[in-house]
Amino acid sequence: MSVAARLRLARGAFTLDLELVVTVGRTLALLGPNGAGKSTALGMLAGMIDLDSGSIVVGGRVLDDDSTHVETEHRRVGVMFQDYLLFPHLSVLENVAFGARSTGVPRAAARGAALEWLDRLGIADLASSRPPQLSGGQAQRVALGRALASDPKLLLLDEPLAALDVEIREEVRAELGRHIREWGGPTILVTHLFDDVVALADDVVVIERGRVTQRATVRELVQAPATSYVSRLVASWSDD
Amino acid sequence: MQRSARRKRQGFLSPALWVPAGLALALLGLPLVALVVRAPWSQLPELLAQPSVGSALALSLATGLMSTAISLVLGIPLALVLARSAQWAAVPRRLLRALVTVPLVLPPVVGGVALLLLLGRRGLLGQFLPFQLPFTTAAVVIAQVFVAMPFLVLAVEGALRASDRRFETAAATLGASRFTIFRRITLPLVFPGVAAGALLCFCRALGEFGATITFAGSFPGVTQTLPIATYLQLQTDPDAAIALSLVLMIISAAALVSLRDRWVPGVTA
């Protein structure tokens, strides 16, 4: 199972032309400055934004091409949103069980599976809490559990550490990396933080102004940055 | 320093404005004071025990609840259409909004006449009905829905516009169908707005007079609701009318208090 996408879109002066390939068990980072088109690409992969042309194939199933558009609710593309978007009126357990419940799994079975996920993520004790009561790190784990419990064929992480205080990012990031590797499915990480790339990704696609400026493994990126944007990121990262 | 800081927060209030503001308050408050002061408190139990009072009260509560229920079932979807009409063309969008808002500004009597012309025995649609609608309890409910549903629709629409639609996107990525999203995400998130709108709608339906008496008439036990009974009693038995007014006022006051304390718009914790 793998993911291959060619994303093309023009909106006024902005054009996006992007080719992404993710193989099983690897995490691809989509790295770029603000306004580079990262969020647009994520929206296209999740089916929220239509492509002008191109295609998206996940695990052999065509989600988008010239004649196909699979709606968001049928794509099985899980998203962990930047600010998590946990449903504030549902408990943590009901949040994680939401995907299964929505696809017709009986309540008891959905809750059982959700509890297993919470247990795996080490937050079973939060099952009956409400999202507004959670710390940032806890909310992130619930959001990850909710996305993974819906059994996605592709996982998208949208700026996963951006909503957290700087002091706890390191710890949460390591934890997140462990859980994603444990899950083992194809993952695309959208970020502007180089620390995220180093800790979570295997391969990197750098986009600037809607275009790919470098395609490399993390190690190659550090050794040979292709643009001034990447070299600045690498330089400030190695300073830390 | 402290004083100027306070002034900055509260803004300026010219003493000259206290006079009209006070008059406005008196105009709003004194009639209610008169009602309470002049109420025949000692005879109240017997007045309210009259069978005609009981039947008017029961009819008002039943039709008010019924029309609120109908407004919820029909009005919430309409509010959703209205809230999501932002990307429509200007003409249909404004037409839709006007249709929803007209009953708020239209004199209720006109609404009653219009309902007669539509649903009366020889009305536009009424001529095809196998039964007669005007001057029945059903007509009371229809008249109340006509005048009261817009309150619910606009309250729910406001709540929908204020709520974060990205929660719906998140639900879609988890595989939820559009109806599941509506039922499990959209609706619970705007519950405070729905509750406030339902309460406003119920109060408006309870007070309905003009459209009801025009379209449904005033048959005791069938279409004679509390406001109509109050108006008719005023000519024959003023004390009974005051007692009925008190009942209506207490129901409204109770609604107002629960509206303020429980359903302040926002996310429920």
Short mmCIF file of C-alpha atoms in Angstrom, two decimals:
data_model
loop_
_atom_site.label_atom_id
_atom_site.label_comp_id
_atom_site.label_asym_id
_atom_site.label_seq_id
_atom_site.Cartn_x
_atom_site.Cartn_y
_atom_site.Cartn_z
CA MET A 1 0.00 0.00 0.00
CA SER A 2 1.38 3.38 -0.92
CA VAL A 3 0.36 6.84 -1.92
CA ALA A 4 1.00 8.68 -5.18
CA ALA A 5 -0.35 12.13 -5.92
CA ARG A 6 0.03 14.75 -8.59
CA LEU A 7 -1.62 17.94 -7.41
CA ARG A 8 -2.26 20.84 -9.76
CA LEU A 9 -4.23 23.95 -8.99
CA ALA A 10 -4.32 27.59 -10.11
CA ARG A 11 -5.99 30.32 -8.05
CA GLY A 12 -5.35 33.78 -9.40
CA ALA A 13 -1.63 34.42 -9.33
CA PHE A 14 -0.95 31.34 -7.20
CA THR A 15 -0.23 28.04 -8.89
CA LEU A 16 0.49 24.73 -7.22
CA ASP A 17 2.14 21.85 -9.01
CA LEU A 18 3.28 19.10 -6.75
CA GLU A 19 4.15 15.43 -7.02
CA LEU A 20 4.17 13.31 -3.86
CA VAL A 21 5.01 9.65 -3.32
CA VAL A 22 4.83 7.93 0.04
CA THR A 23 5.74 4.28 0.51
CA VAL A 24 4.37 2.01 3.19
CA GLY A 25 5.67 2.63 6.65
CA ARG A 26 7.41 5.88 5.72
CA THR A 27 6.60 9.42 6.66
CA LEU A 28 6.91 12.15 4.09
CA ALA A 29 7.36 15.71 5.27
CA LEU A 30 5.96 18.54 3.21
CA LEU A 31 8.19 21.38 4.34
CA GLY A 32 7.76 24.97 3.30
CA PRO A 33 7.33 28.57 4.44
CA ASN A 34 3.92 30.15 5.04
CA GLY A 35 1.95 30.59 1.84
CA ALA A 36 3.90 27.93 -0.04
CA GLY A 37 0.77 25.87 -0.63
CA LYS A 38 1.15 23.25 2.11
CA SER A 39 -2.38 23.69 3.49
CA THR A 40 -3.81 23.67 -0.03
CA ALA A 41 -2.04 20.38 -0.76
CA LEU A 42 -3.36 18.92 2.49
CA GLY A 43 -6.88 20.09 1.65
CA MET A 44 -6.62 18.42 -1.74
CA LEU A 45 -5.41 15.13 -0.28
CA ALA A 46 -8.29 15.15 2.23
CA GLY A 47 -10.82 15.92 -0.50
CA MET A 48 -11.75 19.36 0.83
CA ILE A 49 -10.28 21.20 -2.19
CA ASP A 50 -10.83 20.01 -5.76
CA LEU A 51 -7.83 19.54 -8.05
CA ASP A 52 -7.69 21.43 -11.34
CA SER A 53 -5.89 18.41 -12.75
CA GLY A 54 -3.71 15.56 -11.56
CA SER A 55 -4.54 12.48 -9.55
CA ILE A 56 -4.48 11.01 -6.06
CA VAL A 57 -4.08 7.27 -5.57
CA VAL A 58 -4.03 5.78 -2.07
CA GLY A 59 -3.32 2.08 -1.62
CA GLY A 60 -4.23 1.32 -5.24
CA ARG A 61 -7.56 3.18 -4.98
CA VAL A 62 -8.07 6.24 -7.14
CA LEU A 63 -9.44 9.09 -5.03
CA ASP A 64 -9.08 11.80 -7.67
CA ASP A 65 -8.34 11.93 -11.36
CA ASP A 66 -9.92 13.49 -14.43
CA SER A 67 -13.14 11.51 -14.01
CA THR A 68 -13.16 10.65 -10.30
CA HIS A 69 -13.65 12.59 -7.09
CA VAL A 70 -14.21 10.64 -3.90
CA GLU A 71 -15.91 12.79 -1.23
CA THR A 72 -14.04 13.45 2.02
CA GLU A 73 -16.23 11.07 4.05
CA HIS A 74 -15.44 8.12 1.74
CA ARG A 75 -11.70 8.70 1.23
CA ARG A 76 -10.34 7.10 4.40
CA VAL A 77 -7.75 9.82 4.69
CA GLY A 78 -7.26 10.62 8.38
CA VAL A 79 -6.29 14.12 9.41
CA MET A 80 -4.81 15.37 12.66
CA PHE A 81 -5.65 19.07 12.47
CA GLN A 82 -3.32 21.80 13.67
CA ASP A 83 -5.65 22.83 16.50
CA TYR A 84 -6.96 19.24 16.76
CA LEU A 85 -10.65 20.17 16.36
CA LEU A 86 -11.78 17.75 19.05
CA PHE A 87 -15.56 17.86 19.29
CA PRO A 88 -16.11 19.96 22.43
CA HIS A 89 -19.52 18.46 23.26
CA LEU A 90 -18.33 14.83 23.22
CA SER A 91 -16.16 13.01 25.75
CA VAL A 92 -12.67 11.88 24.80
CA LEU A 93 -13.97 8.32 24.37
CA GLU A 94 -16.83 9.46 22.12
CA ASN A 95 -14.43 11.58 20.08
CA VAL A 96 -12.22 8.57 19.39
CA ALA A 97 -15.25 6.32 18.77
CA PHE A 98 -16.79 8.86 16.38
CA GLY A 99 -15.31 7.44 13.17
CA ALA A 100 -16.47 3.89 13.87
CA ARG A 101 -19.92 5.07 15.05
CA SER A 102 -20.32 7.13 11.87
CA THR A 103 -19.65 4.12 9.68
CA GLY A 104 -22.28 2.01 11.39
CA VAL A 105 -20.31 0.15 14.07
CA PRO A 106 -22.59 -0.49 17.10
CA ARG A 107 -22.00 1.76 20.08
CA ALA A 108 -20.50 -0.85 22.42
CA ALA A 109 -18.05 -2.19 19.82
CA ALA A 110 -17.01 1.33 18.77
CA ARG A 111 -16.41 2.33 22.38
CA GLY A 112 -14.44 -0.85 23.06
CA ALA A 113 -12.16 -0.17 20.10
CA ALA A 114 -11.80 3.48 21.11
CA LEU A 115 -10.81 2.46 24.62
CA GLU A 116 -8.12 0.18 23.16
CA TRP A 117 -6.71 3.11 21.22
CA LEU A 118 -6.73 5.33 24.30
CA ASP A 119 -4.94 2.56 26.18
CA ARG A 120 -2.33 2.21 23.43
CA LEU A 121 -1.76 5.98 23.56
CA GLY A 122 -1.50 5.89 27.36
CA ILE A 123 -4.53 8.09 28.02
CA ALA A 124 -7.22 5.56 28.97
CA ASP A 125 -7.75 7.49 32.20
CA LEU A 126 -8.97 10.48 30.18
CA ALA A 127 -11.81 8.54 28.51
CA SER A 128 -14.61 10.43 30.23
CA SER A 129 -12.95 13.86 30.15
CA ARG A 130 -14.19 16.64 27.88
CA PRO A 131 -11.78 18.20 25.36
CA PRO A 132 -11.78 21.66 27.01
CA GLN A 133 -10.32 20.05 30.16
CA LEU A 134 -7.29 18.58 28.36
CA SER A 135 -3.75 19.94 28.19
CA GLY A 136 -2.28 20.55 24.75
CA GLY A 137 -0.26 17.34 24.78
CA GLN A 138 -3.26 15.29 25.89
CA ALA A 139 -5.48 16.86 23.24
CA GLN A 140 -2.92 15.96 20.59
CA ARG A 141 -2.91 12.32 21.61
CA VAL A 142 -6.71 12.22 21.55
CA ALA A 143 -6.66 13.79 18.07
CA LEU A 144 -4.15 11.18 16.89
CA GLY A 145 -6.23 8.39 18.42
CA ARG A 146 -9.38 9.73 16.78
CA ALA A 147 -7.70 9.84 13.36
CA LEU A 148 -6.12 6.38 13.68
CA ALA A 149 -9.23 4.73 15.13
CA SER A 150 -11.07 5.48 11.88
CA ASP A 151 -8.59 3.11 10.19
CA PRO A 152 -7.22 5.54 7.57
CA LYS A 153 -5.22 4.41 4.54
CA LEU A 154 -3.27 7.67 4.67
CA LEU A 155 -2.60 9.86 7.71
CA LEU A 156 -2.12 13.61 7.36
CA LEU A 157 -0.52 15.60 10.17
CA ASP A 158 -1.14 19.33 9.84
CA GLU A 159 1.51 21.31 11.76
CA PRO A 160 1.19 18.81 14.63
CA LEU A 161 3.29 20.75 17.16
CA ALA A 162 2.29 24.29 16.27
CA ALA A 163 -0.49 24.54 18.86
CA LEU A 164 1.78 23.51 21.74
CA ASP A 165 4.01 25.50 24.07
CA VAL A 166 7.65 25.41 23.04
CA GLU A 167 8.75 23.80 26.34
CA ILE A 168 6.71 20.65 25.85
CA ARG A 169 7.15 20.28 22.08
CA GLU A 170 10.26 18.10 22.31
CA GLU A 171 8.62 15.52 24.52
CA VAL A 172 5.30 15.47 22.64
CA ARG A 173 7.13 15.24 19.33
CA ALA A 174 9.10 12.16 20.42
CA GLU A 175 5.91 10.55 21.68
CA LEU A 176 4.09 11.33 18.43
CA GLY A 177 6.93 9.85 16.37
CA ARG A 178 6.80 6.65 18.40
CA HIS A 179 3.04 6.25 17.88
CA ILE A 180 3.21 6.94 14.15
CA ARG A 181 5.98 4.38 13.65
CA GLU A 182 3.99 1.89 15.73
CA TRP A 183 0.95 2.48 13.51
CA GLY A 184 3.07 1.96 10.40
CA GLY A 185 0.82 3.38 7.67
CA PRO A 186 1.80 5.99 5.09
CA THR A 187 1.93 9.43 6.66
CA ILE A 188 2.31 12.92 5.27
CA LEU A 189 3.50 15.59 7.67
CA VAL A 190 2.85 19.22 6.78
CA THR A 191 5.10 21.58 8.69
CA HIS A 192 7.27 24.67 8.67
CA LEU A 193 9.30 23.47 11.67
CA PHE A 194 12.56 21.76 10.81
CA ASP A 195 12.56 19.98 14.19
CA ASP A 196 9.36 18.18 13.12
CA VAL A 197 11.04 16.99 9.93
CA VAL A 198 14.11 15.65 11.71
CA ALA A 199 12.14 13.88 14.44
CA LEU A 200 9.20 12.52 12.46
CA ALA A 201 9.99 12.20 8.75
CA ASP A 202 11.94 9.83 6.53
CA ASP A 203 11.66 11.75 3.27
CA VAL A 204 11.18 15.44 2.59
CA VAL A 205 9.57 17.44 -0.18
CA VAL A 206 10.36 21.14 0.09
CA ILE A 207 7.82 23.47 -1.51
CA GLU A 208 8.23 27.16 -2.07
CA ARG A 209 5.60 29.24 -3.89
CA GLY A 210 3.69 26.18 -5.05
CA ARG A 211 6.73 24.42 -6.58
CA VAL A 212 8.97 21.61 -5.38
CA THR A 213 12.44 23.01 -4.77
CA GLN A 214 14.01 19.93 -3.22
CA ARG A 215 13.21 16.26 -2.85
CA ALA A 216 15.48 14.33 -0.47
CA THR A 217 15.82 12.15 2.59
CA VAL A 218 16.23 14.06 5.84
CA ARG A 219 19.96 13.26 5.91
CA GLU A 220 20.49 14.49 2.35
CA LEU A 221 18.57 17.65 3.10
CA VAL A 222 20.82 18.47 6.04
CA GLN A 223 23.97 17.71 4.06
CA ALA A 224 23.03 19.49 0.85
CA PRO A 225 20.29 22.12 1.13
CA ALA A 226 19.20 23.19 -2.35
CA THR A 227 17.75 26.61 -1.56
CA SER A 228 18.54 29.48 0.78
CA TYR A 229 15.26 28.76 2.63
CA VAL A 230 16.41 25.23 3.51
CA SER A 231 19.96 26.27 4.36
CA ARG A 232 18.62 28.88 6.79
CA LEU A 233 16.43 26.21 8.44
CA VAL A 234 19.34 23.77 8.66
CA ALA A 235 21.67 26.45 10.02
CA SER A 236 19.29 27.57 12.76
CA TRP A 237 18.53 23.93 13.60
CA SER A 238 22.22 22.96 14.03
CA ASP A 239 22.74 26.07 16.19
CA ASP A 240 20.34 24.68 18.83
CA MET B 1 -5.70 57.74 36.36
CA GLN B 2 -8.15 55.26 37.73
CA ARG B 3 -11.12 57.39 36.84
CA SER B 4 -9.96 58.00 33.27
CA ALA B 5 -9.31 54.28 32.86
CA ARG B 6 -12.83 53.56 33.99
CA ARG B 7 -14.24 56.18 31.65
CA LYS B 8 -12.36 54.64 28.77
CA ARG B 9 -13.95 51.28 29.48
CA GLN B 10 -17.49 52.53 29.89
CA GLY B 11 -17.60 55.28 27.29
CA PHE B 12 -19.30 58.64 27.80
CA LEU B 13 -22.87 59.10 29.00
CA SER B 14 -24.31 62.60 28.91
CA PRO B 15 -26.60 63.40 31.90
CA ALA B 16 -29.11 64.84 29.42
CA LEU B 17 -29.72 61.35 28.08
CA TRP B 18 -30.84 60.08 31.47
CA VAL B 19 -34.21 61.78 31.02
CA PRO B 20 -35.37 60.03 27.83
CA ALA B 21 -33.77 56.80 28.98
CA GLY B 22 -35.72 57.02 32.25
CA LEU B 23 -38.95 57.76 30.37
CA ALA B 24 -38.32 54.75 28.15
CA LEU B 25 -37.82 52.55 31.19
CA ALA B 26 -41.00 53.88 32.78
CA LEU B 27 -42.94 53.18 29.62
CA LEU B 28 -41.66 49.60 29.60
CA GLY B 29 -41.94 48.91 33.30
CA LEU B 30 -44.87 50.90 34.75
CA PRO B 31 -47.66 49.06 32.85
CA LEU B 32 -46.44 45.80 34.35
CA VAL B 33 -46.34 47.42 37.79
CA ALA B 34 -49.95 48.55 37.31
CA LEU B 35 -50.94 45.04 36.32
CA VAL B 36 -49.40 43.58 39.46
CA VAL B 37 -50.75 46.33 41.77
CA ARG B 38 -54.29 46.22 40.42
CA ALA B 39 -54.52 42.45 40.26
CA PRO B 40 -57.45 41.12 42.32
CA TRP B 41 -55.11 38.96 44.39
CA SER B 42 -57.74 37.81 46.91
CA GLN B 43 -60.12 36.50 44.22
CA LEU B 44 -57.34 35.10 42.09
CA PRO B 45 -57.84 31.42 42.98
CA GLU B 46 -61.56 31.48 42.09
CA LEU B 47 -60.97 33.53 38.94
CA LEU B 48 -58.37 31.11 37.71
CA ALA B 49 -60.50 28.13 38.70
CA GLN B 50 -63.19 29.06 36.17
CA PRO B 51 -63.48 26.31 33.54
CA SER B 52 -63.14 28.85 30.70
CA VAL B 53 -59.76 29.95 32.09
CA GLY B 54 -58.56 26.38 32.40
CA SER B 55 -59.57 25.50 28.86
CA ALA B 56 -57.95 28.65 27.41
CA LEU B 57 -54.75 27.97 29.35
CA ALA B 58 -54.68 24.32 28.26
CA LEU B 59 -55.35 25.27 24.64
CA SER B 60 -52.64 27.94 24.67
CA LEU B 61 -50.02 25.62 26.17
CA ALA B 62 -50.92 22.75 23.81
CA THR B 63 -50.95 24.85 20.64
CA GLY B 64 -47.86 26.79 21.74
CA LEU B 65 -45.90 23.57 22.31
CA MET B 66 -47.20 22.09 19.06
CA SER B 67 -46.23 25.10 16.97
CA THR B 68 -42.82 25.25 18.68
CA ALA B 69 -42.28 21.58 17.83
CA ILE B 70 -43.29 22.17 14.19
CA SER B 71 -41.04 25.24 14.06
CA LEU B 72 -38.11 23.15 15.34
CA VAL B 73 -38.62 20.39 12.78
CA LEU B 74 -39.08 22.76 9.83
CA GLY B 75 -37.18 25.81 11.07
CA ILE B 76 -33.79 24.24 11.89
CA PRO B 77 -33.32 22.93 8.32
CA LEU B 78 -34.44 26.33 7.01
CA ALA B 79 -31.93 28.06 9.29
CA LEU B 80 -29.23 25.76 7.91
CA VAL B 81 -30.17 26.62 4.32
CA LEU B 82 -30.17 30.31 5.24
CA ALA B 83 -26.79 30.12 6.99
CA ARG B 84 -25.22 28.26 4.07
CA SER B 85 -26.74 30.51 1.39
CA ALA B 86 -23.75 32.89 1.53
CA GLN B 87 -22.35 31.66 -1.79
CA TRP B 88 -25.70 31.85 -3.63
CA ALA B 89 -26.44 34.53 -6.21
CA ALA B 90 -27.69 37.79 -4.69
CA VAL B 91 -31.31 37.61 -5.88
CA PRO B 92 -32.34 34.20 -4.53
CA ARG B 93 -30.32 34.82 -1.36
CA ARG B 94 -32.12 38.09 -0.60
CA LEU B 95 -35.48 36.65 -1.56
CA LEU B 96 -34.96 33.78 0.87
CA ARG B 97 -33.98 36.13 3.68
CA ALA B 98 -36.93 38.43 2.96
CA LEU B 99 -39.38 35.50 3.05
CA VAL B 100 -38.07 34.46 6.46
CA THR B 101 -38.10 37.99 7.84
CA VAL B 102 -41.46 39.24 6.49
CA PRO B 103 -43.61 37.64 9.23
CA LEU B 104 -41.55 39.57 11.82
CA VAL B 105 -42.54 42.94 10.38
CA LEU B 106 -45.93 42.06 8.93
CA PRO B 107 -48.96 42.96 11.11
CA PRO B 108 -50.22 39.59 12.37
CA VAL B 109 -53.75 40.42 11.18
CA VAL B 110 -52.42 40.62 7.65
CA GLY B 111 -50.82 37.23 8.18
CA GLY B 112 -54.21 35.89 9.25
CA VAL B 113 -55.93 37.32 6.17
CA ALA B 114 -53.19 35.88 3.95
CA LEU B 115 -53.59 32.46 5.56
CA LEU B 116 -57.35 32.61 4.92
CA LEU B 117 -56.72 33.43 1.27
CA LEU B 118 -54.36 30.46 0.97
CA LEU B 119 -56.00 27.84 3.15
CA GLY B 120 -59.61 29.06 3.47
CA ARG B 121 -62.53 27.14 1.98
CA ARG B 122 -62.07 28.87 -1.38
CA GLY B 123 -58.39 29.65 -0.89
CA LEU B 124 -55.56 29.08 -3.33
CA LEU B 125 -54.80 25.68 -1.79
CA GLY B 126 -57.76 25.39 0.55
CA GLN B 127 -60.23 24.67 -2.27
CA PHE B 128 -58.48 21.35 -2.88
CA LEU B 129 -58.48 20.26 0.77
CA PRO B 130 -60.96 17.51 1.67
CA PHE B 131 -61.53 19.14 5.07
CA GLN B 132 -62.00 22.66 6.39
CA LEU B 133 -58.96 24.21 8.04
CA PRO B 134 -59.94 27.73 9.21
CA PHE B 135 -61.56 28.07 12.64
CA THR B 136 -60.07 24.78 13.91
CA THR B 137 -57.36 24.13 16.49
CA ALA B 138 -55.06 23.20 13.59
CA ALA B 139 -55.60 26.72 12.23
CA VAL B 140 -54.44 28.14 15.58
CA VAL B 141 -51.23 26.15 15.28
CA ILE B 142 -50.66 27.22 11.66
CA ALA B 143 -51.18 30.89 12.56
CA GLN B 144 -48.74 30.57 15.46
CA VAL B 145 -46.11 28.85 13.29
CA PHE B 146 -46.46 31.62 10.71
CA VAL B 147 -45.69 34.40 13.19
CA ALA B 148 -43.33 32.55 15.57
CA MET B 149 -41.10 30.34 13.42
CA PRO B 150 -38.97 33.23 12.07
CA PHE B 151 -37.77 33.92 15.64
CA LEU B 152 -36.43 30.38 15.85
CA VAL B 153 -34.99 30.42 12.34
CA LEU B 154 -33.06 33.66 12.90
CA ALA B 155 -31.77 32.58 16.34
CA VAL B 156 -30.53 29.24 14.99
CA GLU B 157 -29.08 30.87 11.89
CA GLY B 158 -27.09 33.29 14.05
CA ALA B 159 -25.72 30.40 16.10
CA LEU B 160 -24.83 28.46 12.94
CA ARG B 161 -22.95 31.42 11.49
CA ALA B 162 -20.98 31.80 14.71
CA SER B 163 -20.05 28.12 15.00
CA ASP B 164 -16.80 26.74 13.59
CA ARG B 165 -17.53 24.81 10.41
CA ARG B 166 -14.17 23.07 10.53
CA PHE B 167 -15.63 20.67 13.12
CA GLU B 168 -17.85 19.45 10.29
CA THR B 169 -14.82 18.95 8.07
CA ALA B 170 -13.11 16.99 10.83
CA ALA B 171 -16.20 14.77 11.13
CA ALA B 172 -16.19 14.18 7.36
CA THR B 173 -12.55 13.00 7.44
CA LEU B 174 -13.68 10.42 10.02
CA GLY B 175 -16.21 9.02 7.55
CA ALA B 176 -19.39 10.70 8.79
CA SER B 177 -22.17 11.23 6.22
CA ARG B 178 -23.72 14.67 5.84
CA PHE B 179 -26.75 13.72 7.89
CA THR B 180 -24.60 12.18 10.64
CA ILE B 181 -22.56 15.40 10.72
CA PHE B 182 -25.75 17.43 11.07
CA ARG B 183 -27.14 15.19 13.82
CA ARG B 184 -24.00 14.57 15.87
CA ILE B 185 -21.89 17.70 15.29
CA THR B 186 -23.71 20.70 13.81
CA LEU B 187 -26.87 20.47 15.87
CA PRO B 188 -25.28 19.80 19.30
CA LEU B 189 -22.80 22.65 18.73
CA VAL B 190 -25.61 25.16 18.17
CA PHE B 191 -27.83 23.75 20.93
CA PRO B 192 -27.76 26.99 22.98
CA GLY B 193 -29.03 28.89 19.95
CA VAL B 194 -31.70 26.28 19.27
CA ALA B 195 -32.88 26.41 22.88
CA ALA B 196 -33.00 30.20 22.92
CA GLY B 197 -34.80 30.25 19.59
CA ALA B 198 -37.33 27.64 20.70
CA LEU B 199 -38.08 29.65 23.82
CA LEU B 200 -38.56 32.89 21.89
CA CYS B 201 -40.72 31.02 19.41
CA PHE B 202 -42.85 29.53 22.20
CA CYS B 203 -43.35 32.91 23.87
CA ARG B 204 -44.31 34.54 20.58
CA ALA B 205 -46.73 31.70 19.81
CA LEU B 206 -48.25 31.96 23.29
CA GLY B 207 -48.92 35.67 22.81
CA GLU B 208 -50.28 35.32 19.27
CA PHE B 209 -53.53 37.21 18.79
CA GLY B 210 -54.05 38.91 15.42
CA ALA B 211 -53.33 36.09 12.98
CA THR B 212 -55.09 33.58 15.24
CA ILE B 213 -58.36 35.49 15.66
CA THR B 214 -58.43 36.24 11.92
CA PHE B 215 -57.64 32.75 10.66
CA ALA B 216 -58.97 30.61 13.53
CA GLY B 217 -61.59 32.77 15.22
CA SER B 218 -62.49 32.54 18.87
CA PHE B 219 -64.37 29.38 19.77
CA PRO B 220 -64.00 28.51 23.47
CA GLY B 221 -62.05 25.30 23.92
CA VAL B 222 -61.26 25.05 20.20
CA THR B 223 -59.53 28.24 19.09
CA GLN B 224 -59.92 30.65 22.01
CA THR B 225 -56.36 30.93 23.30
CA LEU B 226 -55.30 32.88 26.40
CA PRO B 227 -54.68 36.25 24.73
CA ILE B 228 -58.03 36.08 22.93
CA ALA B 229 -59.84 35.03 26.10
CA THR B 230 -58.14 37.89 27.93
CA TYR B 231 -59.28 40.44 25.38
CA LEU B 232 -62.88 39.17 25.39
CA GLN B 233 -63.04 38.98 29.20
CA LEU B 234 -61.93 42.60 29.47
CA GLN B 235 -65.33 43.62 28.10
CA THR B 236 -67.40 41.44 30.44
CA ASP B 237 -65.27 40.59 33.47
CA PRO B 238 -62.21 42.88 33.83
CA ASP B 239 -60.96 41.08 36.95
CA ALA B 240 -60.82 37.80 35.05
CA ALA B 241 -58.93 39.55 32.24
CA ILE B 242 -56.37 40.85 34.74
CA ALA B 243 -55.97 37.38 36.20
CA LEU B 244 -55.39 35.91 32.73
CA SER B 245 -52.89 38.67 31.95
CA LEU B 246 -51.00 37.79 35.12
CA VAL B 247 -50.79 34.16 34.02
CA LEU B 248 -49.38 35.16 30.62
CA MET B 249 -46.95 37.56 32.26
CA ILE B 250 -45.66 34.92 34.67
CA ILE B 251 -45.07 32.44 31.84
CA SER B 252 -43.14 35.09 29.89
CA ALA B 253 -41.09 36.10 32.93
CA ALA B 254 -40.21 32.47 33.61
CA ALA B 255 -39.12 32.07 30.00
CA LEU B 256 -36.99 35.22 30.18
CA VAL B 257 -35.22 34.08 33.36
CA SER B 258 -34.42 30.62 31.97
CA LEU B 259 -33.23 32.24 28.74
CA ARG B 260 -30.77 34.45 30.57
CA ASP B 261 -29.43 31.96 33.08
CA ARG B 262 -29.09 28.82 31.06
CA TRP B 263 -28.70 29.50 27.40
CA VAL B 264 -26.26 32.30 26.99
CA PRO B 265 -24.95 31.70 23.45
CA GLY B 266 -21.56 30.00 23.39
CA VAL B 267 -20.05 26.59 23.83
CA THR B 268 -21.56 24.56 26.64
CA ALA B 269 -18.86 23.17 28.89
#
